mmCIF file of N, CA, C and O in Angstrom:
data_model
loop_
_atom_site.group_PDB
_atom_site.id
_atom_site.type_symbol
_atom_site.label_atom_id
_atom_site.label_comp_id
_atom_site.label_asym_id
_atom_site.label_seq_id
_atom_site.Cartn_x
_atom_site.Cartn_y
_atom_site.Cartn_z
ATOM 1 N N MET A 46 19.174 -18.818 13.320
ATOM 2 C CA MET A 46 18.584 -18.160 12.393
ATOM 3 C C MET A 46 19.299 -16.777 12.216
ATOM 4 O O MET A 46 18.367 -16.124 11.597
ATOM 5 N N ALA A 47 20.165 -16.719 12.436
ATOM 6 C CA ALA A 47 21.118 -15.332 12.058
ATOM 7 C C ALA A 47 21.140 -15.359 10.737
ATOM 8 O O ALA A 47 21.296 -16.163 9.906
ATOM 9 N N GLY A 48 20.868 -13.847 10.126
ATOM 10 C CA GLY A 48 21.066 -13.820 8.731
ATOM 11 C C GLY A 48 19.922 -14.250 8.112
ATOM 12 O O GLY A 48 19.623 -13.889 6.733
ATOM 13 N N ARG A 49 18.813 -14.669 8.507
ATOM 14 C CA ARG A 49 17.463 -15.152 7.828
ATOM 15 C C ARG A 49 16.702 -13.757 7.912
ATOM 16 O O ARG A 49 16.614 -13.077 8.895
ATOM 17 N N LEU A 50 16.192 -13.357 6.795
ATOM 18 C CA LEU A 50 15.203 -12.151 6.401
ATOM 19 C C LEU A 50 13.673 -12.717 6.958
ATOM 20 O O LEU A 50 13.040 -13.653 6.453
ATOM 21 N N PHE A 51 13.149 -11.827 7.557
ATOM 22 C CA PHE A 51 11.956 -11.759 8.018
ATOM 23 C C PHE A 51 11.047 -11.122 6.649
ATOM 24 O O PHE A 51 11.419 -10.001 6.407
ATOM 25 N N VAL A 52 10.068 -11.669 6.232
ATOM 26 C CA VAL A 52 9.092 -10.997 5.177
ATOM 27 C C VAL A 52 7.924 -11.200 5.532
ATOM 28 O O VAL A 52 7.059 -12.155 5.694
ATOM 29 N N LEU A 53 7.188 -9.804 5.487
ATOM 30 C CA LEU A 53 5.736 -9.617 5.720
ATOM 31 C C LEU A 53 5.155 -9.655 4.381
ATOM 32 O O LEU A 53 5.321 -8.933 3.234
ATOM 33 N N VAL A 54 4.295 -10.477 4.251
ATOM 34 C CA VAL A 54 3.266 -10.789 3.065
ATOM 35 C C VAL A 54 1.939 -10.002 3.337
ATOM 36 O O VAL A 54 1.297 -10.566 4.326
ATOM 37 N N VAL A 55 1.812 -9.072 2.289
ATOM 38 C CA VAL A 55 0.369 -8.198 2.696
ATOM 39 C C VAL A 55 -0.322 -8.505 1.594
ATOM 40 O O VAL A 55 -0.420 -7.767 0.590
ATOM 41 N N THR A 56 -1.497 -9.152 1.560
ATOM 42 C CA THR A 56 -2.464 -9.523 0.339
ATOM 43 C C THR A 56 -3.498 -10.179 0.859
ATOM 44 O O THR A 56 -3.804 -10.720 2.125
ATOM 45 N N SER A 57 -4.880 -9.714 0.200
ATOM 46 C CA SER A 57 -6.037 -10.279 0.491
ATOM 47 C C SER A 57 -6.205 -11.527 -0.304
ATOM 48 O O SER A 57 -7.594 -12.116 -0.476
ATOM 49 N N ASP A 58 -5.535 -11.549 -1.378
ATOM 50 C CA ASP A 58 -6.005 -12.910 -2.307
ATOM 51 C C ASP A 58 -4.897 -14.070 -1.850
ATOM 52 O O ASP A 58 -3.824 -13.871 -1.923
ATOM 53 N N SER A 59 -5.742 -15.109 -1.518
ATOM 54 C CA SER A 59 -5.281 -16.499 -1.128
ATOM 55 C C SER A 59 -4.296 -17.163 -1.927
ATOM 56 O O SER A 59 -3.609 -17.626 -1.708
ATOM 57 N N ARG A 60 -4.722 -16.934 -3.384
ATOM 58 C CA ARG A 60 -3.809 -17.568 -4.154
ATOM 59 C C ARG A 60 -2.529 -16.888 -4.038
ATOM 60 O O ARG A 60 -1.397 -17.411 -4.279
ATOM 61 N N LEU A 61 -2.268 -15.488 -4.403
ATOM 62 C CA LEU A 61 -1.016 -14.810 -4.179
ATOM 63 C C LEU A 61 -0.485 -15.083 -3.104
ATOM 64 O O LEU A 61 0.777 -15.056 -3.053
ATOM 65 N N GLU A 62 -0.949 -15.152 -1.956
ATOM 66 C CA GLU A 62 -0.597 -15.295 -0.738
ATOM 67 C C GLU A 62 0.187 -16.354 -0.613
ATOM 68 O O GLU A 62 1.115 -16.648 0.026
ATOM 69 N N ARG A 63 -0.535 -17.596 -0.984
ATOM 70 C CA ARG A 63 0.178 -18.876 -0.972
ATOM 71 C C ARG A 63 1.282 -18.806 -1.836
ATOM 72 O O ARG A 63 2.329 -19.457 -1.439
ATOM 73 N N GLN A 64 1.217 -18.424 -2.987
ATOM 74 C CA GLN A 64 2.520 -18.209 -3.981
ATOM 75 C C GLN A 64 3.359 -17.466 -3.323
ATOM 76 O O GLN A 64 4.884 -17.877 -3.526
ATOM 77 N N ALA A 65 3.235 -16.339 -2.762
ATOM 78 C CA ALA A 65 4.351 -15.577 -2.150
ATOM 79 C C ALA A 65 4.968 -16.014 -1.040
ATOM 80 O O ALA A 65 6.345 -16.155 -0.821
ATOM 81 N N LEU A 66 4.181 -16.995 -0.228
ATOM 82 C CA LEU A 66 4.791 -17.688 1.066
ATOM 83 C C LEU A 66 5.725 -18.696 0.733
ATOM 84 O O LEU A 66 6.714 -19.178 1.199
ATOM 85 N N CYS A 67 5.173 -19.548 -0.453
ATOM 86 C CA CYS A 67 6.141 -20.646 -1.049
ATOM 87 C C CYS A 67 7.436 -20.025 -1.518
ATOM 88 O O CYS A 67 8.584 -20.722 -1.435
ATOM 89 N N ALA A 68 7.550 -18.855 -2.309
ATOM 90 C CA ALA A 68 8.752 -18.216 -2.742
ATOM 91 C C ALA A 68 9.300 -17.845 -1.753
ATOM 92 O O ALA A 68 10.679 -17.831 -1.908
ATOM 93 N N VAL A 69 9.025 -17.068 -0.910
ATOM 94 C CA VAL A 69 9.747 -16.692 0.404
ATOM 95 C C VAL A 69 10.323 -17.834 1.077
ATOM 96 O O VAL A 69 11.679 -17.642 1.533
ATOM 97 N N ARG A 70 9.745 -18.528 1.343
ATOM 98 C CA ARG A 70 10.464 -20.150 1.959
ATOM 99 C C ARG A 70 11.559 -20.743 1.075
ATOM 100 O O ARG A 70 12.480 -20.947 1.734
ATOM 101 N N ALA A 71 11.237 -20.490 -0.090
ATOM 102 C CA ALA A 71 12.168 -21.121 -1.046
ATOM 103 C C ALA A 71 13.214 -20.427 -1.409
ATOM 104 O O ALA A 71 14.431 -21.159 -1.306
ATOM 105 N N ALA A 72 13.350 -18.982 -0.941
ATOM 106 C CA ALA A 72 14.489 -18.414 -0.911
ATOM 107 C C ALA A 72 15.263 -18.311 0.376
ATOM 108 O O ALA A 72 16.339 -17.541 0.530
ATOM 109 N N GLY A 73 14.676 -19.209 1.378
ATOM 110 C CA GLY A 73 15.494 -19.530 2.491
ATOM 111 C C GLY A 73 15.042 -18.143 3.743
ATOM 112 O O GLY A 73 15.967 -18.055 4.554
ATOM 113 N N CYS A 74 14.086 -17.386 3.103
ATOM 114 C CA CYS A 74 13.498 -16.296 4.028
ATOM 115 C C CYS A 74 12.562 -16.889 5.101
ATOM 116 O O CYS A 74 11.764 -17.933 4.884
ATOM 117 N N LEU A 75 11.946 -16.191 6.238
ATOM 118 C CA LEU A 75 10.881 -16.604 6.995
ATOM 119 C C LEU A 75 9.784 -15.738 6.793
ATOM 120 O O LEU A 75 9.652 -14.382 7.041
ATOM 121 N N PRO A 76 8.488 -16.302 6.044
ATOM 122 C CA PRO A 76 7.606 -15.504 5.712
ATOM 123 C C PRO A 76 6.457 -15.287 6.904
ATOM 124 O O PRO A 76 6.411 -16.153 7.984
ATOM 125 N N MET A 77 6.028 -14.138 6.941
ATOM 126 C CA MET A 77 5.195 -13.654 8.084
ATOM 127 C C MET A 77 3.834 -13.256 7.555
ATOM 128 O O MET A 77 3.971 -12.525 6.433
ATOM 129 N N LEU A 78 2.841 -13.337 8.435
ATOM 130 C CA LEU A 78 1.465 -12.953 7.927
ATOM 131 C C LEU A 78 0.951 -11.859 8.999
ATOM 132 O O LEU A 78 1.214 -12.431 10.307
ATOM 133 N N GLY A 79 0.149 -10.761 8.569
ATOM 134 C CA GLY A 79 -0.335 -10.464 9.926
ATOM 135 C C GLY A 79 -1.478 -10.909 10.443
ATOM 136 O O GLY A 79 -2.092 -11.954 9.858
ATOM 137 N N HIS A 80 -2.031 -10.639 11.623
ATOM 138 C CA HIS A 80 -3.118 -11.117 12.173
ATOM 139 C C HIS A 80 -4.419 -10.692 11.518
ATOM 140 O O HIS A 80 -4.433 -9.555 10.997
ATOM 141 N N ALA A 81 -5.462 -11.550 11.659
ATOM 142 C CA ALA A 81 -6.923 -11.031 10.927
ATOM 143 C C ALA A 81 -7.426 -9.791 11.529
ATOM 144 O O ALA A 81 -7.933 -8.953 10.846
ATOM 145 N N ASP A 82 -6.962 -9.546 12.710
ATOM 146 C CA ASP A 82 -7.638 -8.402 13.602
ATOM 147 C C ASP A 82 -6.730 -7.203 13.651
ATOM 148 O O ASP A 82 -7.037 -6.161 14.066
ATOM 149 N N GLU A 83 -5.624 -7.116 12.755
ATOM 150 C CA GLU A 83 -4.747 -6.037 12.967
ATOM 151 C C GLU A 83 -4.827 -5.208 11.386
ATOM 152 O O GLU A 83 -4.748 -6.195 10.556
ATOM 153 N N ASP A 84 -4.473 -4.093 11.661
ATOM 154 C CA ASP A 84 -4.237 -3.302 10.164
ATOM 155 C C ASP A 84 -2.735 -3.512 9.668
ATOM 156 O O ASP A 84 -1.851 -4.084 10.699
ATOM 157 N N CYS A 85 -2.349 -3.144 8.454
ATOM 158 C CA CYS A 85 -1.078 -3.129 8.183
ATOM 159 C C CYS A 85 0.087 -2.592 8.977
ATOM 160 O O CYS A 85 1.194 -2.990 9.340
ATOM 161 N N ALA A 86 -0.184 -1.309 9.803
ATOM 162 C CA ALA A 86 0.675 -0.727 10.392
ATOM 163 C C ALA A 86 0.946 -1.362 11.586
ATOM 164 O O ALA A 86 2.172 -1.431 12.134
ATOM 165 N N GLU A 87 0.059 -2.063 12.211
ATOM 166 C CA GLU A 87 0.011 -2.718 13.363
ATOM 167 C C GLU A 87 1.013 -4.096 12.905
ATOM 168 O O GLU A 87 1.844 -4.412 13.875
ATOM 169 N N SER A 88 0.645 -4.803 12.076
ATOM 170 C CA SER A 88 1.505 -5.782 11.650
ATOM 171 C C SER A 88 3.012 -5.571 11.509
ATOM 172 O O SER A 88 3.928 -6.185 11.801
ATOM 173 N N LEU A 89 3.420 -4.269 10.725
ATOM 174 C CA LEU A 89 4.623 -3.811 10.687
ATOM 175 C C LEU A 89 5.284 -3.499 11.900
ATOM 176 O O LEU A 89 6.404 -4.126 12.180
ATOM 177 N N ARG A 90 4.753 -3.155 12.856
ATOM 178 C CA ARG A 90 5.285 -2.593 14.287
ATOM 179 C C ARG A 90 5.349 -4.074 15.000
ATOM 180 O O ARG A 90 6.321 -4.193 15.727
ATOM 181 N N ARG A 91 4.642 -4.738 15.040
ATOM 182 C CA ARG A 91 4.630 -6.200 15.632
ATOM 183 C C ARG A 91 5.901 -7.135 14.995
ATOM 184 O O ARG A 91 6.820 -7.721 15.656
ATOM 185 N N ILE A 92 6.023 -7.258 13.607
ATOM 186 C CA ILE A 92 6.787 -8.317 13.257
ATOM 187 C C ILE A 92 8.028 -7.586 12.856
ATOM 188 O O ILE A 92 9.032 -8.106 12.845
ATOM 189 N N ARG A 93 8.108 -6.506 12.451
ATOM 190 C CA ARG A 93 9.408 -5.438 12.415
ATOM 191 C C ARG A 93 10.250 -6.371 11.070
ATOM 192 O O ARG A 93 11.354 -6.750 11.289
ATOM 193 N N PRO A 94 9.623 -6.373 9.931
ATOM 194 C CA PRO A 94 9.966 -7.238 8.919
ATOM 195 C C PRO A 94 11.357 -6.481 8.300
ATOM 196 O O PRO A 94 11.542 -5.283 8.396
ATOM 197 N N ASP A 95 12.176 -7.365 7.631
ATOM 198 C CA ASP A 95 13.338 -6.870 6.794
ATOM 199 C C ASP A 95 12.740 -6.470 5.727
ATOM 200 O O ASP A 95 13.011 -5.315 4.738
ATOM 201 N N VAL A 96 11.901 -7.242 4.823
ATOM 202 C CA VAL A 96 11.145 -6.834 3.622
ATOM 203 C C VAL A 96 9.664 -7.115 3.739
ATOM 204 O O VAL A 96 9.114 -8.107 4.465
ATOM 205 N N VAL A 97 9.028 -6.212 3.049
ATOM 206 C CA VAL A 97 7.398 -6.171 2.725
ATOM 207 C C VAL A 97 7.133 -6.593 1.340
ATOM 208 O O VAL A 97 7.361 -5.731 0.598
ATOM 209 N N LEU A 98 6.482 -7.554 1.207
ATOM 210 C CA LEU A 98 5.662 -7.905 -0.032
ATOM 211 C C LEU A 98 4.501 -7.735 -0.106
ATOM 212 O O LEU A 98 3.466 -8.205 0.698
ATOM 213 N N ILE A 99 3.743 -6.628 -0.879
ATOM 214 C CA ILE A 99 2.546 -6.007 -0.835
ATOM 215 C C ILE A 99 1.762 -6.081 -2.259
ATOM 216 O O ILE A 99 2.479 -5.715 -3.107
ATOM 217 N N ASP A 100 0.773 -6.642 -2.014
ATOM 218 C CA ASP A 100 -0.287 -6.653 -3.322
ATOM 219 C C ASP A 100 -0.737 -5.349 -3.529
ATOM 220 O O ASP A 100 -1.186 -4.867 -2.655
ATOM 221 N N THR A 101 -0.542 -5.082 -4.794
ATOM 222 C CA THR A 101 -0.968 -3.483 -5.159
ATOM 223 C C THR A 101 -2.411 -3.321 -5.248
ATOM 224 O O THR A 101 -2.738 -2.322 -5.164
ATOM 225 N N ILE A 102 -3.245 -4.310 -5.098
ATOM 226 C CA ILE A 102 -4.602 -4.165 -4.822
ATOM 227 C C ILE A 102 -5.157 -4.201 -3.687
ATOM 228 O O ILE A 102 -6.064 -3.424 -2.994
ATOM 229 N N HIS A 103 -4.225 -4.328 -2.522
ATOM 230 C CA HIS A 103 -4.393 -4.289 -1.172
ATOM 231 C C HIS A 103 -4.451 -2.926 -0.923
ATOM 232 O O HIS A 103 -3.993 -1.881 -1.302
ATOM 233 N N PRO A 104 -5.643 -2.458 0.128
ATOM 234 C CA PRO A 104 -6.020 -0.965 0.513
ATOM 235 C C PRO A 104 -4.589 -0.326 1.021
ATOM 236 O O PRO A 104 -4.307 0.904 0.950
ATOM 237 N N CYS A 105 -3.821 -1.069 1.791
ATOM 238 C CA CYS A 105 -2.639 -0.313 2.374
ATOM 239 C C CYS A 105 -1.655 0.148 1.298
ATOM 240 O O CYS A 105 -0.586 0.668 1.484
ATOM 241 N N ALA A 106 -1.617 -0.642 0.058
ATOM 242 C CA ALA A 106 -0.687 -0.094 -0.875
ATOM 243 C C ALA A 106 -0.727 1.194 -1.542
ATOM 244 O O ALA A 106 -0.042 1.851 -2.099
ATOM 245 N N THR A 107 -1.847 1.744 -1.425
ATOM 246 C CA THR A 107 -2.162 3.238 -1.576
ATOM 247 C C THR A 107 -2.162 4.108 -0.586
ATOM 248 O O THR A 107 -2.334 5.282 -0.725
ATOM 249 N N SER A 108 -1.602 3.624 0.586
ATOM 250 C CA SER A 108 -1.323 4.527 1.645
ATOM 251 C C SER A 108 -0.049 5.150 2.102
ATOM 252 O O SER A 108 0.771 4.170 2.197
ATOM 253 N N ALA A 109 0.237 6.304 2.004
ATOM 254 C CA ALA A 109 1.458 6.833 2.168
ATOM 255 C C ALA A 109 2.080 6.465 3.197
ATOM 256 O O ALA A 109 3.390 6.385 3.427
ATOM 257 N N GLY A 110 1.228 6.477 4.263
ATOM 258 C CA GLY A 110 1.615 6.252 5.743
ATOM 259 C C GLY A 110 2.095 5.017 5.938
ATOM 260 O O GLY A 110 3.203 4.692 6.727
ATOM 261 N N PHE A 111 1.846 4.115 5.030
ATOM 262 C CA PHE A 111 2.416 2.644 5.269
ATOM 263 C C PHE A 111 3.895 2.369 4.919
ATOM 264 O O PHE A 111 4.473 1.922 5.488
ATOM 265 N N TYR A 112 3.825 3.331 3.779
ATOM 266 C CA TYR A 112 5.621 3.267 3.187
ATOM 267 C C TYR A 112 6.448 4.002 4.241
ATOM 268 O O TYR A 112 7.533 3.539 4.184
ATOM 269 N N GLU A 113 5.974 4.980 4.376
ATOM 270 C CA GLU A 113 6.834 5.777 5.605
ATOM 271 C C GLU A 113 6.728 5.085 6.890
ATOM 272 O O GLU A 113 8.140 5.304 7.160
ATOM 273 N N GLU A 114 5.950 4.410 7.335
ATOM 274 C CA GLU A 114 6.135 3.299 8.546
ATOM 275 C C GLU A 114 7.203 2.496 8.243
ATOM 276 O O GLU A 114 7.991 1.981 8.963
ATOM 277 N N ALA A 115 7.096 1.718 7.127
ATOM 278 C CA ALA A 115 7.936 0.379 6.604
ATOM 279 C C ALA A 115 9.326 1.111 6.417
ATOM 280 O O ALA A 115 10.335 0.544 6.953
ATOM 281 N N ALA A 116 9.383 2.361 5.909
ATOM 282 C CA ALA A 116 10.906 2.900 5.643
ATOM 283 C C ALA A 116 11.434 3.262 7.002
ATOM 284 O O ALA A 116 12.529 3.222 7.505
ATOM 285 N N GLY A 117 10.808 4.036 8.040
ATOM 286 C CA GLY A 117 11.212 4.255 9.309
ATOM 287 C C GLY A 117 11.594 3.036 10.046
ATOM 288 O O GLY A 117 12.486 3.134 11.068
ATOM 289 N N LEU A 118 11.010 1.825 9.848
ATOM 290 C CA LEU A 118 11.473 0.478 10.815
ATOM 291 C C LEU A 118 12.371 -0.045 9.900
ATOM 292 O O LEU A 118 13.161 -1.038 10.428
ATOM 293 N N GLY A 119 12.857 0.703 8.752
ATOM 294 C CA GLY A 119 13.870 0.184 8.031
ATOM 295 C C GLY A 119 13.649 -1.283 7.026
ATOM 296 O O GLY A 119 14.687 -2.036 6.411
ATOM 297 N N ALA A 120 12.432 -1.322 6.715
ATOM 298 C CA ALA A 120 12.379 -2.494 5.816
ATOM 299 C C ALA A 120 11.794 -1.855 4.453
ATOM 300 O O ALA A 120 11.581 -0.762 4.088
ATOM 301 N N ARG A 121 12.387 -2.761 3.458
ATOM 302 C CA ARG A 121 12.104 -2.716 2.005
ATOM 303 C C ARG A 121 10.726 -3.108 1.680
ATOM 304 O O ARG A 121 10.335 -4.218 2.184
ATOM 305 N N VAL A 122 10.103 -2.466 0.536
ATOM 306 C CA VAL A 122 8.890 -2.680 0.152
ATOM 307 C C VAL A 122 8.843 -3.150 -1.306
ATOM 308 O O VAL A 122 9.522 -2.454 -2.068
ATOM 309 N N ILE A 123 8.226 -4.361 -1.491
ATOM 310 C CA ILE A 123 8.338 -4.818 -2.824
ATOM 311 C C ILE A 123 6.914 -4.822 -3.129
ATOM 312 O O ILE A 123 6.094 -5.786 -2.703
ATOM 313 N N ALA A 124 6.519 -4.387 -4.286
ATOM 314 C CA ALA A 124 5.100 -4.538 -4.655
ATOM 315 C C ALA A 124 4.778 -5.471 -5.878
ATOM 316 O O ALA A 124 5.573 -5.574 -6.304
ATOM 317 N N LEU A 125 3.699 -6.399 -5.286
ATOM 318 C CA LEU A 125 3.117 -7.573 -6.204
ATOM 319 C C LEU A 125 2.071 -7.131 -6.970
ATOM 320 O O LEU A 125 1.219 -6.606 -6.428
ATOM 321 N N ALA A 126 2.217 -7.407 -8.302
ATOM 322 C CA ALA A 126 0.963 -7.067 -9.183
ATOM 323 C C ALA A 126 0.421 -8.254 -9.621
ATOM 324 O O ALA A 126 0.996 -8.752 -10.694
ATOM 325 N N PRO A 127 -0.751 -8.872 -9.138
ATOM 326 C CA PRO A 127 -1.223 -10.122 -9.560
ATOM 327 C C PRO A 127 -1.740 -9.949 -10.982
ATOM 328 O O PRO A 127 -2.379 -8.905 -11.167
ATOM 329 N N ASP A 128 -2.269 -10.805 -11.651
ATOM 330 C CA ASP A 128 -2.761 -11.091 -12.891
ATOM 331 C C ASP A 128 -2.392 -10.004 -13.742
ATOM 332 O O ASP A 128 -3.372 -9.608 -14.582
ATOM 333 N N GLY A 129 -1.265 -9.936 -13.908
ATOM 334 C CA GLY A 129 -0.845 -9.080 -15.259
ATOM 335 C C GLY A 129 -0.987 -7.712 -14.988
ATOM 336 O O GLY A 129 -1.028 -6.776 -15.927
ATOM 337 N N ARG A 130 -1.283 -7.053 -13.765
ATOM 338 C CA ARG A 130 -1.125 -5.715 -13.726
ATOM 339 C C ARG A 130 0.126 -5.059 -13.182
ATOM 340 O O ARG A 130 0.172 -4.102 -12.202
ATOM 341 N N ASP A 131 1.115 -5.527 -13.840
ATOM 342 C CA ASP A 131 2.347 -4.923 -13.856
ATOM 343 C C ASP A 131 2.702 -3.493 -13.848
ATOM 344 O O ASP A 131 3.486 -2.721 -13.078
ATOM 345 N N ASP A 132 1.659 -2.927 -14.532
ATOM 346 C CA ASP A 132 1.722 -1.372 -14.696
ATOM 347 C C ASP A 132 1.231 -0.713 -13.351
ATOM 348 O O ASP A 132 2.030 0.396 -13.010
ATOM 349 N N ASP A 133 0.462 -1.227 -12.589
ATOM 350 C CA ASP A 133 0.097 -0.885 -11.332
ATOM 351 C C ASP A 133 1.376 -0.837 -10.348
ATOM 352 O O ASP A 133 1.377 -0.047 -9.293
ATOM 353 N N ALA A 134 2.271 -1.768 -10.381
ATOM 354 C CA ALA A 134 3.305 -1.769 -9.563
ATOM 355 C C ALA A 134 4.156 -0.716 -9.807
ATOM 356 O O ALA A 134 4.804 -0.115 -8.929
#
């Protein structure tokens, strides 16, 4: 599995989650989800992803601490704006 990117998908929208998981797999990357009982920071520390896809509507998307922690782990963050909310991203 060398060279494969680990991608953490952060969203509470089940439709967007399914789409993101399919897109990540199609790109040859390994999609990951946080556990139901952990917050975003815990997921970051446990998974140590290369990339984070985060829904702009998710509460973690407005937390500067989340982005700082992701950067500290070397993860790139990509914001997903569902349902035409591109301006939010």
